[in-house]
Tab-separated table of C-alpha atoms in Angstrom:
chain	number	residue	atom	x	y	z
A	27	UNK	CA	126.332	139.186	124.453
A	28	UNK	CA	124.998	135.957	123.408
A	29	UNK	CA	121.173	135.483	123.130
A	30	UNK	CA	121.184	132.168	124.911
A	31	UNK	CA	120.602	132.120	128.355
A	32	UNK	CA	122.014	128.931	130.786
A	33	UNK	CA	119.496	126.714	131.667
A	34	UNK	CA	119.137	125.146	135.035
A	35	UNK	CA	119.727	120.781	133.638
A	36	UNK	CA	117.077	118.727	135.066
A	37	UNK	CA	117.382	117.220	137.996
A	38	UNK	CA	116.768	113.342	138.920
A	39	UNK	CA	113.358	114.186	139.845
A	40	UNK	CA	112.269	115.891	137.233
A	41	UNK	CA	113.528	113.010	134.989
A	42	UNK	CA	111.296	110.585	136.568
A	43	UNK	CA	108.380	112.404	137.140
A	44	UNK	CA	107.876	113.466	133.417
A	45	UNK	CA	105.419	110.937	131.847
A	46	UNK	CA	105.892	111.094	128.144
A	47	UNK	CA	103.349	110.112	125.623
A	48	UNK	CA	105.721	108.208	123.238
A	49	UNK	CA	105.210	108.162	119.717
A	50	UNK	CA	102.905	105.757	117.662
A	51	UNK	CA	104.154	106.025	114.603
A	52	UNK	CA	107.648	105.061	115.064
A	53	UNK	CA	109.980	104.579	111.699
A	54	UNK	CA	111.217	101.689	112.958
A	55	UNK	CA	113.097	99.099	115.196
A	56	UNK	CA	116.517	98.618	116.714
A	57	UNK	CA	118.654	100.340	118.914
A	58	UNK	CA	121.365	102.763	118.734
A	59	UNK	CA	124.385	102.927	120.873
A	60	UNK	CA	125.207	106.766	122.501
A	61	UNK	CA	127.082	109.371	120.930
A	62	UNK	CA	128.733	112.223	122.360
A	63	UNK	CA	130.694	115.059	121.309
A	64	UNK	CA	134.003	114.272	120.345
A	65	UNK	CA	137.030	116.787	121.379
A	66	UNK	CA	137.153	118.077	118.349
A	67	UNK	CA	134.836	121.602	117.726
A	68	UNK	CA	134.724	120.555	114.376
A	69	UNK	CA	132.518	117.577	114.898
A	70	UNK	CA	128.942	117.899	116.027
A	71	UNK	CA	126.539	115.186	116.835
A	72	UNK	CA	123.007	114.435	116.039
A	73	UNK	CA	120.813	112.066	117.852
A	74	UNK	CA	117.288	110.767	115.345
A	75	UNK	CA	115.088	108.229	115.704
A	76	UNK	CA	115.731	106.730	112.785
A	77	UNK	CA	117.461	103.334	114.113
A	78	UNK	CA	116.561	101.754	110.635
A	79	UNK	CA	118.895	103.947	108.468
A	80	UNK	CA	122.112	102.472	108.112
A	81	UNK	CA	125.137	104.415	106.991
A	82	UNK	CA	125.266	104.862	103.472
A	83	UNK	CA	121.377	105.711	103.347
A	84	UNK	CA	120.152	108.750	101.667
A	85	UNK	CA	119.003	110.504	105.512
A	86	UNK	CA	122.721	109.573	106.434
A	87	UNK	CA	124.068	110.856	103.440
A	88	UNK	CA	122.496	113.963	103.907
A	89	UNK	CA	123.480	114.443	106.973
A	90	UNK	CA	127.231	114.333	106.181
A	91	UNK	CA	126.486	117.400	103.183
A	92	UNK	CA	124.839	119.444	105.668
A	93	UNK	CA	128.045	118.563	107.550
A	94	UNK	CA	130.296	119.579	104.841
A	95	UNK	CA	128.376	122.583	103.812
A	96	UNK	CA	128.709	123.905	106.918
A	97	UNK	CA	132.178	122.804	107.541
A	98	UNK	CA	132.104	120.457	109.837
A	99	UNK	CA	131.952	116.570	110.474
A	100	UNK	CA	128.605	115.073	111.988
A	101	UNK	CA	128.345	112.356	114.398
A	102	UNK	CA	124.989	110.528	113.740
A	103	UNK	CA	123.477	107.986	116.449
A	104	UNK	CA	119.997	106.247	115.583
A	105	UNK	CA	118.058	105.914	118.777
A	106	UNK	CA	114.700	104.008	119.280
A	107	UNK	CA	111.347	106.617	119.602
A	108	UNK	CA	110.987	106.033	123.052
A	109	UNK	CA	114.657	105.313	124.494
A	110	UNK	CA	115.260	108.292	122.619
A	111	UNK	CA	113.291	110.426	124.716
A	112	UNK	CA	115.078	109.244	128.217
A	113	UNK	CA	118.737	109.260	126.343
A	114	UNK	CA	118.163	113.313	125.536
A	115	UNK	CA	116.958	114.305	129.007
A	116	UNK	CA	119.826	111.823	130.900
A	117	UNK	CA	122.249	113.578	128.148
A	118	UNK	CA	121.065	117.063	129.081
A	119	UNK	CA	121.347	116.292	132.678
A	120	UNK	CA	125.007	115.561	132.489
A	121	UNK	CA	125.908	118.651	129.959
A	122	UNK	CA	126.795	116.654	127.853
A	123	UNK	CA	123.725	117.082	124.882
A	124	UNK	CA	124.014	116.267	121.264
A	125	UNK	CA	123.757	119.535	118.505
A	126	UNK	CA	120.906	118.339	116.903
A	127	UNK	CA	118.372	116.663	118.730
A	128	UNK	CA	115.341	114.823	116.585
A	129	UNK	CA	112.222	113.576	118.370
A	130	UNK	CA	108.464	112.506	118.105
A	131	UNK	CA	106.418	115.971	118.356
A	132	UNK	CA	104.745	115.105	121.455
A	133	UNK	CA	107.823	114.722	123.393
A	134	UNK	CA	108.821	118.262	122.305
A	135	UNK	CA	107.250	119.917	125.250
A	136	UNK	CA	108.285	117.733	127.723
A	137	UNK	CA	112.128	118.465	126.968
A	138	UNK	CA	110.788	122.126	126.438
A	139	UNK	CA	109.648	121.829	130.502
A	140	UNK	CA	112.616	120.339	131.536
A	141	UNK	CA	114.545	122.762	129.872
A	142	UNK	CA	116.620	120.627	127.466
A	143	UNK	CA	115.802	122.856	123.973
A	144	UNK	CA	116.501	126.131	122.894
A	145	UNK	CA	114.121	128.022	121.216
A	146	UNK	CA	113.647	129.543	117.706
A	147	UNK	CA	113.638	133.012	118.926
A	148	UNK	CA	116.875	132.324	120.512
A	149	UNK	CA	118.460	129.685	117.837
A	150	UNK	CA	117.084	131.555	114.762
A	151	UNK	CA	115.750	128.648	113.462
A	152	UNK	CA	113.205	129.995	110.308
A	153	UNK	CA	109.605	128.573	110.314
A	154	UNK	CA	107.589	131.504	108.484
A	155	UNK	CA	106.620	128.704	105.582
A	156	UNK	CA	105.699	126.016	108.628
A	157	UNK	CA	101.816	125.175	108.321
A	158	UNK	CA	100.793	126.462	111.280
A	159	UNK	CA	98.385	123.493	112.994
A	160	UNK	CA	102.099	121.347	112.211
A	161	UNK	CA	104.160	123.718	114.156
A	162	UNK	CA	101.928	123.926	117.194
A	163	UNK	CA	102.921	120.125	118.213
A	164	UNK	CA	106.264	121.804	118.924
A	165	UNK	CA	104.908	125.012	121.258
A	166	UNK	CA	104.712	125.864	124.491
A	167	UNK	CA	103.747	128.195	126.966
A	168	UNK	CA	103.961	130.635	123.815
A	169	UNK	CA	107.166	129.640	122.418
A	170	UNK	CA	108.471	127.548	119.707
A	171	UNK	CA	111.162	124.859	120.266
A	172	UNK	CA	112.048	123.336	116.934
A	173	UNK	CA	110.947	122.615	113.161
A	174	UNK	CA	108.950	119.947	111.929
A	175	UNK	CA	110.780	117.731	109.189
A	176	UNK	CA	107.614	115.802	108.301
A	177	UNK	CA	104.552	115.023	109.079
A	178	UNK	CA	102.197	111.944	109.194
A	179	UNK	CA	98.463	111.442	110.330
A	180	UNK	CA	95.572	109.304	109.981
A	181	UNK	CA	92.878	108.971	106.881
A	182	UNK	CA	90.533	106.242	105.705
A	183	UNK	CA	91.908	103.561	103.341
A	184	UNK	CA	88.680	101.940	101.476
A	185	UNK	CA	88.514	98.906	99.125
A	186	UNK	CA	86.883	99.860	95.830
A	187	UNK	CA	85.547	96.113	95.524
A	188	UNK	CA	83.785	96.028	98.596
A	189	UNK	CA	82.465	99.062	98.444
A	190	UNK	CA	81.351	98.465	94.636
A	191	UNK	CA	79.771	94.587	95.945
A	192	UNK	CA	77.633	96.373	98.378
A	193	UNK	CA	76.421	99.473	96.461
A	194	UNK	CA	78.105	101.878	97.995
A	195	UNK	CA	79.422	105.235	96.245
A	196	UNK	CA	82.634	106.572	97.960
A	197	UNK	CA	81.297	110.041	97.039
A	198	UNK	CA	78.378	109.393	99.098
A	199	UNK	CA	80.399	109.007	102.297
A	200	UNK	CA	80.797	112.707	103.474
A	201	UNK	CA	79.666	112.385	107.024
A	202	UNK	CA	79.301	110.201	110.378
A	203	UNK	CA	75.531	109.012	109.215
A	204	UNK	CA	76.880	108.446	105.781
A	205	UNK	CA	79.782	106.604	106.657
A	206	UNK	CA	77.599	104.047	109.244
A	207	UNK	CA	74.750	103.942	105.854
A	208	UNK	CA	77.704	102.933	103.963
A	209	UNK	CA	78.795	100.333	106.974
A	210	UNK	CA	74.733	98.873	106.993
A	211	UNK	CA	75.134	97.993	103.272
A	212	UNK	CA	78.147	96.798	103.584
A	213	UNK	CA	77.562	94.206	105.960
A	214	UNK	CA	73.710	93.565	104.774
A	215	UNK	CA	76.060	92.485	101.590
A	216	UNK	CA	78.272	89.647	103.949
A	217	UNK	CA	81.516	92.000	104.137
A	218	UNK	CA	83.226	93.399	106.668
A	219	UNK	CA	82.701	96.920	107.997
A	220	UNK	CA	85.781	98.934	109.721
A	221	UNK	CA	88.517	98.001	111.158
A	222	UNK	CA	90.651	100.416	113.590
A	223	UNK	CA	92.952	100.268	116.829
A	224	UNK	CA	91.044	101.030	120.220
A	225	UNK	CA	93.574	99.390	122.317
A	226	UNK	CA	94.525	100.248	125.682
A	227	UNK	CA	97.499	102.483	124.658
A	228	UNK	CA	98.683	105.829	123.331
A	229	UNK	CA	97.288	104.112	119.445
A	230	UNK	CA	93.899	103.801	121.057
A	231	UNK	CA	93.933	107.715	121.668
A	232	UNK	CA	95.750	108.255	118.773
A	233	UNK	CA	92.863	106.661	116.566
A	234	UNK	CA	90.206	108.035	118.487
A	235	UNK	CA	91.379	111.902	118.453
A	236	UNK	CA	90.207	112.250	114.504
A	237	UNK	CA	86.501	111.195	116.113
A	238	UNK	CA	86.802	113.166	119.143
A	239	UNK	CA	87.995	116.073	117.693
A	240	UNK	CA	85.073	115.611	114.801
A	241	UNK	CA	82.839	115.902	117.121
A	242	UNK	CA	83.765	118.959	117.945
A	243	UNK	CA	85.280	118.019	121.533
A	244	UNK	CA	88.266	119.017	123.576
A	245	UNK	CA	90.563	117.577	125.493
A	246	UNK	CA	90.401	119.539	128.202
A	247	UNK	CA	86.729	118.398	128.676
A	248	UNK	CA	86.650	114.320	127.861
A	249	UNK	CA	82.836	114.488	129.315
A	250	UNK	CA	81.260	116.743	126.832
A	251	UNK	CA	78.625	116.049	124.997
A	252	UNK	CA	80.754	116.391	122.049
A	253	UNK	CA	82.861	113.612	122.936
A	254	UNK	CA	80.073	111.397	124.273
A	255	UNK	CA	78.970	111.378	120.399
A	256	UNK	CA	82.402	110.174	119.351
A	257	UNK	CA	82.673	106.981	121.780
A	258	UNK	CA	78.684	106.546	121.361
A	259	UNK	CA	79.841	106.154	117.167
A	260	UNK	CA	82.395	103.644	117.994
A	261	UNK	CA	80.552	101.609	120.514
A	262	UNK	CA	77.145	101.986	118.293
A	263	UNK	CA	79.621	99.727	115.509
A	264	UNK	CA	81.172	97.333	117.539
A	265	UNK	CA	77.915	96.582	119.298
A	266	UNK	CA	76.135	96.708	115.241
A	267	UNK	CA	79.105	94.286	114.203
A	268	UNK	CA	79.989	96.779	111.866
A	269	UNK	CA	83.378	96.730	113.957
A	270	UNK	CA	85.310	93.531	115.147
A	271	UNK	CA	85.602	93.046	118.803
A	272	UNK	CA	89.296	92.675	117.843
A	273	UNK	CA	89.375	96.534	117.983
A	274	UNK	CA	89.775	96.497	121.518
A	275	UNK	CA	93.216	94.382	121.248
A	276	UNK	CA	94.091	95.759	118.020
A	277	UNK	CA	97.632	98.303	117.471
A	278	UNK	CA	97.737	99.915	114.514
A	279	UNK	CA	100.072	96.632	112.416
A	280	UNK	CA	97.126	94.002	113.192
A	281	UNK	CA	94.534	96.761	112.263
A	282	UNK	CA	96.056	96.526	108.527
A	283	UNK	CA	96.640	92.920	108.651
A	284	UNK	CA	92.818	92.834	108.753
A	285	UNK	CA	92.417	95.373	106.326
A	286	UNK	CA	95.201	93.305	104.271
A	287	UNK	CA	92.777	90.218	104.263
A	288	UNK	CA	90.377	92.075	101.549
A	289	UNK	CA	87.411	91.475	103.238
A	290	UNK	CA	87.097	95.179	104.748
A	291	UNK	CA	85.353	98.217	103.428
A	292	UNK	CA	87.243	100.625	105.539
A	293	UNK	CA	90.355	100.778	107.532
A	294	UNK	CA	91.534	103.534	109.843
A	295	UNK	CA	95.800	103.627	109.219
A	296	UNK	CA	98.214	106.062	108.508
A	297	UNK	CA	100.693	107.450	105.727
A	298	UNK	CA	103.025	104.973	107.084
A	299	UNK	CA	101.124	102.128	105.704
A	300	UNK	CA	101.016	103.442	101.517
A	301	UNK	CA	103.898	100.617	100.711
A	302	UNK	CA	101.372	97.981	102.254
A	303	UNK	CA	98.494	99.922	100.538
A	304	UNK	CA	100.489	98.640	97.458
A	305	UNK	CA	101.256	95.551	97.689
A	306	UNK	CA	97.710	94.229	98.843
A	307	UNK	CA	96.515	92.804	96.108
A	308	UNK	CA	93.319	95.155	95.767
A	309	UNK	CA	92.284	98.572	94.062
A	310	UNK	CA	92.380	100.936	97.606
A	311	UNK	CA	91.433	105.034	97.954
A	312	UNK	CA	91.833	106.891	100.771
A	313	UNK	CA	89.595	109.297	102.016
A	314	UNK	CA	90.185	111.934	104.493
A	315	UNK	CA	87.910	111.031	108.189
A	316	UNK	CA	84.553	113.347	107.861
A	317	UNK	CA	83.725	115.189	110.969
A	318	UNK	CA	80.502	114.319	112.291
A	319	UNK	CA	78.663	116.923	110.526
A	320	UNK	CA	80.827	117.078	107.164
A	321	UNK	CA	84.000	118.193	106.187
A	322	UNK	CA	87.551	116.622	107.713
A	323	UNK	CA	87.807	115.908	111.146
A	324	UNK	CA	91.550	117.177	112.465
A	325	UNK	CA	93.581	114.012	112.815
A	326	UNK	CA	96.463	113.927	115.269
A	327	UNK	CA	100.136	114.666	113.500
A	328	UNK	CA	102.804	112.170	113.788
A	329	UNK	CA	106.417	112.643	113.133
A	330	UNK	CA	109.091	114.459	113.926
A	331	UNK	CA	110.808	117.964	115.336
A	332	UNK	CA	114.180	118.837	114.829
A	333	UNK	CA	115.413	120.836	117.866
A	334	UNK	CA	118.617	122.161	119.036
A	335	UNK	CA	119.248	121.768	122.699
A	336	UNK	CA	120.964	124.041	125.115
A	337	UNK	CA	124.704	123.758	125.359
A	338	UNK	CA	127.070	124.597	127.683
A	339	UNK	CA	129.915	126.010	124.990
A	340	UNK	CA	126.951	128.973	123.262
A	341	UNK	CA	129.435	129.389	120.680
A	342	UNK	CA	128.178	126.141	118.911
A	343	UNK	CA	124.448	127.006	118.151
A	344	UNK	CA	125.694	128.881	115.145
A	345	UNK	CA	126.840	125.696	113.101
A	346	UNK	CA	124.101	123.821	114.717
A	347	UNK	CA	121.470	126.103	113.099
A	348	UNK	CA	123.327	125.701	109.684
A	349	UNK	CA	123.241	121.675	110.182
A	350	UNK	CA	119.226	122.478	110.959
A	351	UNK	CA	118.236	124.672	108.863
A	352	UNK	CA	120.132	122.126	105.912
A	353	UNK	CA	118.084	119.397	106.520
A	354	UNK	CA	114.788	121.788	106.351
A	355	UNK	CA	115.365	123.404	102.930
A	356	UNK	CA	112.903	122.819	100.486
A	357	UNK	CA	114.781	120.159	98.505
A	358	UNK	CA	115.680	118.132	101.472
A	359	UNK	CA	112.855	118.272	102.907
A	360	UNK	CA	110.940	116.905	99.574
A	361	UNK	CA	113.554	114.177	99.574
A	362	UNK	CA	113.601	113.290	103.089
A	363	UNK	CA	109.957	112.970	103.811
A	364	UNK	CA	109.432	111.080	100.365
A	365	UNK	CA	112.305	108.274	102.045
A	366	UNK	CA	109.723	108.503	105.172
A	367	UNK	CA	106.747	108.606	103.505
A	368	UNK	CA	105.705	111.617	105.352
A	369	UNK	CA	103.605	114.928	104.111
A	370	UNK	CA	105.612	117.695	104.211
A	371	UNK	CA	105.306	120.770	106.753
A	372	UNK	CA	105.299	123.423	104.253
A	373	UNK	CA	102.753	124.156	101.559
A	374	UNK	CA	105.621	124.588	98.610
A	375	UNK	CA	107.278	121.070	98.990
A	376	UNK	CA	103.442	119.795	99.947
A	377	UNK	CA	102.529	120.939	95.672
A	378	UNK	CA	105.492	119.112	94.601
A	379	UNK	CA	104.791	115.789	96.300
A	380	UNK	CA	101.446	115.708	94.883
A	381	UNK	CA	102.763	116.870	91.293
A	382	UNK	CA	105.074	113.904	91.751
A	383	UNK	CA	102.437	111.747	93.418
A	384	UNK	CA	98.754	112.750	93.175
A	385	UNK	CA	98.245	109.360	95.170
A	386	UNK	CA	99.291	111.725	98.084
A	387	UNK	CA	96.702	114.601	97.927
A	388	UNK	CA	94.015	112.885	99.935
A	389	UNK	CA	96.967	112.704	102.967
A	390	UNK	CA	97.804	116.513	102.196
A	391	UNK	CA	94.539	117.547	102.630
A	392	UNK	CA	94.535	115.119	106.012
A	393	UNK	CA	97.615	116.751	107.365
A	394	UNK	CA	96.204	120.368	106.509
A	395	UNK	CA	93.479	119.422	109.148
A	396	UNK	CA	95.536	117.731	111.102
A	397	UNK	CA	96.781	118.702	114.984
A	398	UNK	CA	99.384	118.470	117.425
A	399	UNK	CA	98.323	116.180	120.548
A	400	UNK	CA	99.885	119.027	122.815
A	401	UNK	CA	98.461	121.712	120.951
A	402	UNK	CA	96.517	123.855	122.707
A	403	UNK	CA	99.015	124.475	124.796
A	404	UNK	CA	98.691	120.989	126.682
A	405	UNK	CA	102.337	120.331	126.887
A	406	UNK	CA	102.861	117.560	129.477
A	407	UNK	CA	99.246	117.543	130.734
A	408	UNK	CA	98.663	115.170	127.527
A	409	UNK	CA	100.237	111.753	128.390
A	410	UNK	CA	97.868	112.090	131.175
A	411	UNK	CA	94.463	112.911	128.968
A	412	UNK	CA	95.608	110.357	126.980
A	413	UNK	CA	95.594	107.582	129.396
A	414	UNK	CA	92.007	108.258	130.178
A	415	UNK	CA	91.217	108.715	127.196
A	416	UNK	CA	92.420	105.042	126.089
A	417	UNK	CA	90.723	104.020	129.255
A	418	UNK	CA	87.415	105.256	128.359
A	419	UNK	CA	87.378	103.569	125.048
A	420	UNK	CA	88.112	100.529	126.768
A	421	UNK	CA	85.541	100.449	129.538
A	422	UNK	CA	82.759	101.809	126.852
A	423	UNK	CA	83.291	99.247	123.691
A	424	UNK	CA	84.016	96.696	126.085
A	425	UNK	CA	80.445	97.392	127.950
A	426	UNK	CA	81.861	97.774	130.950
A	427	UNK	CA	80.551	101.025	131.233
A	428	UNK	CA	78.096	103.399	128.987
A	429	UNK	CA	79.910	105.977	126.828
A	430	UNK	CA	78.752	108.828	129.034
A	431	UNK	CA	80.049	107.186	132.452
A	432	UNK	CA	83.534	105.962	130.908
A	433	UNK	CA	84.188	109.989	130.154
A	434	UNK	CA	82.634	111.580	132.908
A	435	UNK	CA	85.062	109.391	135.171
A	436	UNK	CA	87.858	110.324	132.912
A	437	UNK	CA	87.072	113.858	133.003
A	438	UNK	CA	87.401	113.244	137.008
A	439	UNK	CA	90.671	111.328	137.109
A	440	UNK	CA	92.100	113.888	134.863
A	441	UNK	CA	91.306	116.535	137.368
């Protein structure tokens, strides 16, 4: 008897009442158009978010010798992050879901909930050499639904001439009272401080969490004194000018653009962002986020899961578990995430990106402290943390309301 149990599709309703926190750190733009399973077993389809890779690419490429290893031809359509999301549950809905299913590691539990994914008990996937804070983003309710191909998160990028102008030795910074020092003498000096993105979206919570969770907070209690410290931090440097304003308005892109100007001693950005790093024009390090009292804080993980979702015709999750567990294997993996400029999730191809590029061991040791936004066993109940999170951020560096008063009516619409 097959392992795989028929799953109930999700209904209308449950398609529009799942809010899902879409990714922030999308690979790119453009739109994909839908693929579906062609009448032939031999071909099986797989749906990424990867819009940006034309055929002919390396991540294509590899996806046709995973094909032919395992026999069989793939179908590859490159979906948007978040139209991505709707496509899989609409697809699941009508029985009619792709083989291998790719998405943002937040949206993992919401196609877990509406029942869209198999698990890795049931599909067989392997993730004993997984980190384990990566492969919570794609758990719930005690159960594993997918692999993580990559991973990125968020670290401090620093410009060694500012810093060097105002007297300030990176070494020194190892702390949240240390890091503001470094901010005084940086501005008592006429440079810029910090730039970061505390807009009114899923980036604003995104850029936050590494503070929040430095703190020592969680997010299942916004109004804690923990995380009253964290948005006191923030609002103590916009309101010292050791901030812009232009933090409340900024995304992640106009963050670096600021950064980019060479005026700023610190910038809050992500892996994503090394091929800028490069071509800026200035000497740069990077520097894991300290946690308030020392050490590095746990920054939220970006990037992706690859899943296999439930299928009507069982027989097919055999070849689909080939095609998966392909594009996992050590080597592809160390090629794959080097093309997307993500860490990888396992420790053994993590050594051989930093013996290849030591420029990367600062964002190892970032994603080793990194977590999941669902972890914790959050699931869906995130999108709607999230919201109030960003909300609080907003009302508190704005001045509409004190730190402690933004949270503590967070805390209450949450509940």
């Amino acid at each position: 008897m097959n392992s795989f149990s028929r799953r109930r599709r999700p209904t209308a309703a449950v398609l529009i009442s799942l809010a899902v926190a879409t990714g922030v750190t999308a690979c790119g733009s453009g739109s994909g158009s839908s693929g579906t399973k062609g009448a032939d077993s031999g071909t099986y389809t797989v749906w990424d978010p990867y819009p940006q890779f034309a055929k002919g690419s390396a991540w294509t490429n590899l996806l046709d010798k995973c094909g032919s290893e395992a026999g069989v031809k793939v179908k590859r359509t490159g979906f948007d992050t978040s139209d991505l999301t709707n496509k899989a549950l609409l697809a699941a809905q009508q029985g009619n879901s792709p083989d291998i299913l790719i998405v943002d590691n937040p949206v993992v539990s919401t196609l877990a909930e509406a029942g869209v994914l198999t698990t890795t008990d049931d599909n067989k996937l392997d993730t004993s050499k997984v980190d384990p804070n990566l492969l919570a983003a794609g758990q719930s309710g005690g159960k594993t639904y997918g692999t993580p191909i990559g991973a990125n998160t968020l670290a401090l990028y620093y410009n060694k001439k500012v810093l060097k102008e105002a007297g300030v030795d990176i070494a020194s910074v190892k702390d949240w009272s240390s890091l503001t020092a470094a901010l005084e003498k940086v501005k008592k000096a006429g440079k810029k401080g910090i730039t970061f993105s505390a807009i009114g979206t899923e980036e604003g919570s995104f850029q936050f969490l590494p503070w929040f969770w430095g703190a020592g907070a969680k997010l299942t209690q916004l109004d804690s004194a923990q995380g009253e410290s964290a948005l006191s931090l923030w609002k103590e440097w916009v309101k010292g000018g050791y901030a812009p304003n232009s933090v409340l308005n900024n995304t992640q892109t106009t963050s670096w653009q600021e950064f980019a100007t060479g005026d700023y001693a610190f910038a809050e950005n992500g892996t994503w962002q090394l091929a800028n790093a490069k071509k800026a024009g200035f000497d740069y390090g990077v520097l894991p986020i300290p946690g308030a009292s020392g050490g590095s804080a746990a920054a939220p993980t970006g990037g992706e899961f690859v899943t296999l979702p439930v299928q009507d015709d069982t027989g097919r999750y055999t070849t689909a578990q080939k095609l998966a567990t392909c594009l996992t294997s050590t080597q592809n993996l160390y090629d794959t995430d080097t093309t997307l400029s993500y860490v990888a999730p396992t420790s053994e191809v993590q050594d051989k990106q930093v013996a290849s590029n030591a420029e990367l061991k600062p964002w190892v040791e970032a994603v080793k402290a990194a977590k999941g936004r669902t972890s914790d066993d959050l699931g869906t109940k995130y999108p709607k943390i999230s919201e109030q999170m960003w909300k609080a951020v907003q009302s508190a560096l704005s001045g509409s309301k004190s730190p402690k008063d933004a949270l503590t009516d967070a805390q209450s619409a949450v509940k």
